[in-house]
PDB file of C-alpha atoms in Angstrom:
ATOM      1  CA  UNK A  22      26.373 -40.243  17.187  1.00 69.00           C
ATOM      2  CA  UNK A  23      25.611 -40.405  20.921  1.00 89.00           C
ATOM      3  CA  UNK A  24      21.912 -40.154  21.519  1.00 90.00           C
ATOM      4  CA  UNK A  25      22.400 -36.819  24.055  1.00 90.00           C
ATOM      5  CA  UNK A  26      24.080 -35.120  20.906  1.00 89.00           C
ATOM      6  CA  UNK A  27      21.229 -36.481  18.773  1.00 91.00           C
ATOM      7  CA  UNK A  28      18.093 -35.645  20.771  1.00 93.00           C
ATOM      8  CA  UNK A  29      19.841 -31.537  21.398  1.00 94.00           C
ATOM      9  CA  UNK A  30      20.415 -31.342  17.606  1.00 95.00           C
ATOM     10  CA  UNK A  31      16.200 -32.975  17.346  1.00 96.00           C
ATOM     11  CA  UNK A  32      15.171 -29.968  19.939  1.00 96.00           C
ATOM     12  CA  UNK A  33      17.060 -27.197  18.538  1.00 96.00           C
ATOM     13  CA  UNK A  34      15.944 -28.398  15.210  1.00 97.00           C
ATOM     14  CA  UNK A  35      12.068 -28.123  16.654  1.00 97.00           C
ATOM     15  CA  UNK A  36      12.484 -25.236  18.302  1.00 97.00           C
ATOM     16  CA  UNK A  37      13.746 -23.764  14.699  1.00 97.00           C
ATOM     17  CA  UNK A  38      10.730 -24.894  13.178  1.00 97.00           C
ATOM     18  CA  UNK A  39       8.385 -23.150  15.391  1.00 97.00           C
ATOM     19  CA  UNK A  40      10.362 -20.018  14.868  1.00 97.00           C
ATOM     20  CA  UNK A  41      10.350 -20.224  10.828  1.00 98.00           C
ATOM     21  CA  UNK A  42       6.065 -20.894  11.570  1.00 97.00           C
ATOM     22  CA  UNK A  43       5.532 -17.773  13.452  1.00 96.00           C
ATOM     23  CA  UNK A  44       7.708 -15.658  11.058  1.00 97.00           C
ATOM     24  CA  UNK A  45       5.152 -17.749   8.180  1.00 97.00           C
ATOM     25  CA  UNK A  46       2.421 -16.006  10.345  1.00 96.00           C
ATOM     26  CA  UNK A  47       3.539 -12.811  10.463  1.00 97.00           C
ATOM     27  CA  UNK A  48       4.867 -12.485   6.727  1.00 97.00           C
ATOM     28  CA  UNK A  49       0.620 -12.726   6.435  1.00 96.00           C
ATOM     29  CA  UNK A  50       0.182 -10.156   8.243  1.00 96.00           C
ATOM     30  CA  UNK A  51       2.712  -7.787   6.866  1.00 98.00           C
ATOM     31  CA  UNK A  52       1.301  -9.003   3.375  1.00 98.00           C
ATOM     32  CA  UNK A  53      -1.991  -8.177   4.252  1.00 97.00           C
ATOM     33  CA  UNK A  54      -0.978  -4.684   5.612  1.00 98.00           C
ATOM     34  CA  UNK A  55       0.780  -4.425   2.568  1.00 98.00           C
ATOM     35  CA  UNK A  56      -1.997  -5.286   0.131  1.00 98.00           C
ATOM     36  CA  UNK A  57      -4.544  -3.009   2.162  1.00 98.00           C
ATOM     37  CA  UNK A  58      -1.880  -0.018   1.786  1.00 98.00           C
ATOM     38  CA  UNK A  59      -1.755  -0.355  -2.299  1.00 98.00           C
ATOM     39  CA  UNK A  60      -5.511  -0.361  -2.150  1.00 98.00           C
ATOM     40  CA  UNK A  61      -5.189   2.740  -0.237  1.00 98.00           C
ATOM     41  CA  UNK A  62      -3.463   4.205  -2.675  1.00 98.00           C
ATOM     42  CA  UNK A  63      -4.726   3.304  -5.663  1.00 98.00           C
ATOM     43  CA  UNK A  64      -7.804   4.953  -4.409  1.00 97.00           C
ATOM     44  CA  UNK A  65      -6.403   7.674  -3.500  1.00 97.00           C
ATOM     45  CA  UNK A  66      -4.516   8.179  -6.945  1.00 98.00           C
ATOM     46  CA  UNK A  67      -8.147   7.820  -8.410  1.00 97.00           C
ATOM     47  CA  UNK A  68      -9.774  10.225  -6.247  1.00 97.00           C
ATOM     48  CA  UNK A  69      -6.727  12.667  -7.260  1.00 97.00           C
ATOM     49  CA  UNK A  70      -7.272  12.248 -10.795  1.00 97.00           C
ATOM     50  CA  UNK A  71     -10.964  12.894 -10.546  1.00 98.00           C
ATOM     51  CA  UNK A  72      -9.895  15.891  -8.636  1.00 98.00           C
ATOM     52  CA  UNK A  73      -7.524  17.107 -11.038  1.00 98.00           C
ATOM     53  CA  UNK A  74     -10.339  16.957 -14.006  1.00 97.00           C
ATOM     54  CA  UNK A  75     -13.017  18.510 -12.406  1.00 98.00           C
ATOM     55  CA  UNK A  76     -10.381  21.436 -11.355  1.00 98.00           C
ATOM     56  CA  UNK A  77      -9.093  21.708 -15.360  1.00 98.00           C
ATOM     57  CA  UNK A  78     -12.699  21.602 -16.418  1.00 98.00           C
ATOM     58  CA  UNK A  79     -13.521  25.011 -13.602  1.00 98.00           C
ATOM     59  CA  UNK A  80     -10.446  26.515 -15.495  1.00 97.00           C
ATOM     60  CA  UNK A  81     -11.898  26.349 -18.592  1.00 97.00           C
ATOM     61  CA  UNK A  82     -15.207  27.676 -17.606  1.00 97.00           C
ATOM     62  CA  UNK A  83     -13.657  30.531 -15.616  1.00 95.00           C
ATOM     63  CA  UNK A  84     -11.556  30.839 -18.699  1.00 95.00           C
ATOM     64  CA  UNK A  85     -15.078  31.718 -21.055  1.00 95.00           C
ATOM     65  CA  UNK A  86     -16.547  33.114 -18.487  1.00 95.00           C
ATOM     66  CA  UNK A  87     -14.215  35.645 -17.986  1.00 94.00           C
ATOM     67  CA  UNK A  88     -13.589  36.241 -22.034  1.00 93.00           C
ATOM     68  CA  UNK A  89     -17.684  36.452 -22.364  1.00 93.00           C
ATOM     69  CA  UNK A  90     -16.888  39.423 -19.742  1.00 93.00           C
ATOM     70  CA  UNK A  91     -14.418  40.810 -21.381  1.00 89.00           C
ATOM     71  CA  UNK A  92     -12.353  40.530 -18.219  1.00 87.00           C
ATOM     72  CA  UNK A  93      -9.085  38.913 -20.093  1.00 75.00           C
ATOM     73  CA  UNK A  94      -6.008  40.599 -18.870  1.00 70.00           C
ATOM     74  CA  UNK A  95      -4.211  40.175 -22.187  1.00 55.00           C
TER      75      UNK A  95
END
């Protein structure tokens, strides 16, 4: 192979190398991002459950509450 052909196939070659590193890089980042959104989530999930229990356990106290007052519609 003639040595022009040779040294363009070596610099394309490099040049594809430092494009596959920089997409490494950034498939970090997005990762990262990634990871930091389920944690988001998953706190927020938790949070909503917690929510969801304290709101069920109001019900039931409004619920006596209101039978101790005789205020039951039914």
């Amino acid at each position: 192979m003639n040595e022009k052909v040779e040294n363009l196939i070596l610099e394309h070659l490099r040049v594809m190398r430092t494009d596959i590193a920089s997409l490494k890089e950034e498939m970090v980042g997005v990762r990262s991002e990634i990871r930091a959104v389920k944690q988001y989530m998953a706190g927020f999930m938790t949070d909503e459950t917690r929510q969801d229990g304290e709101i069920a356990e109001l019900k039931l106290r409004l619920d006596r509450i209101e039978k101790r007052l005789e205020l039951n519609e039914g």
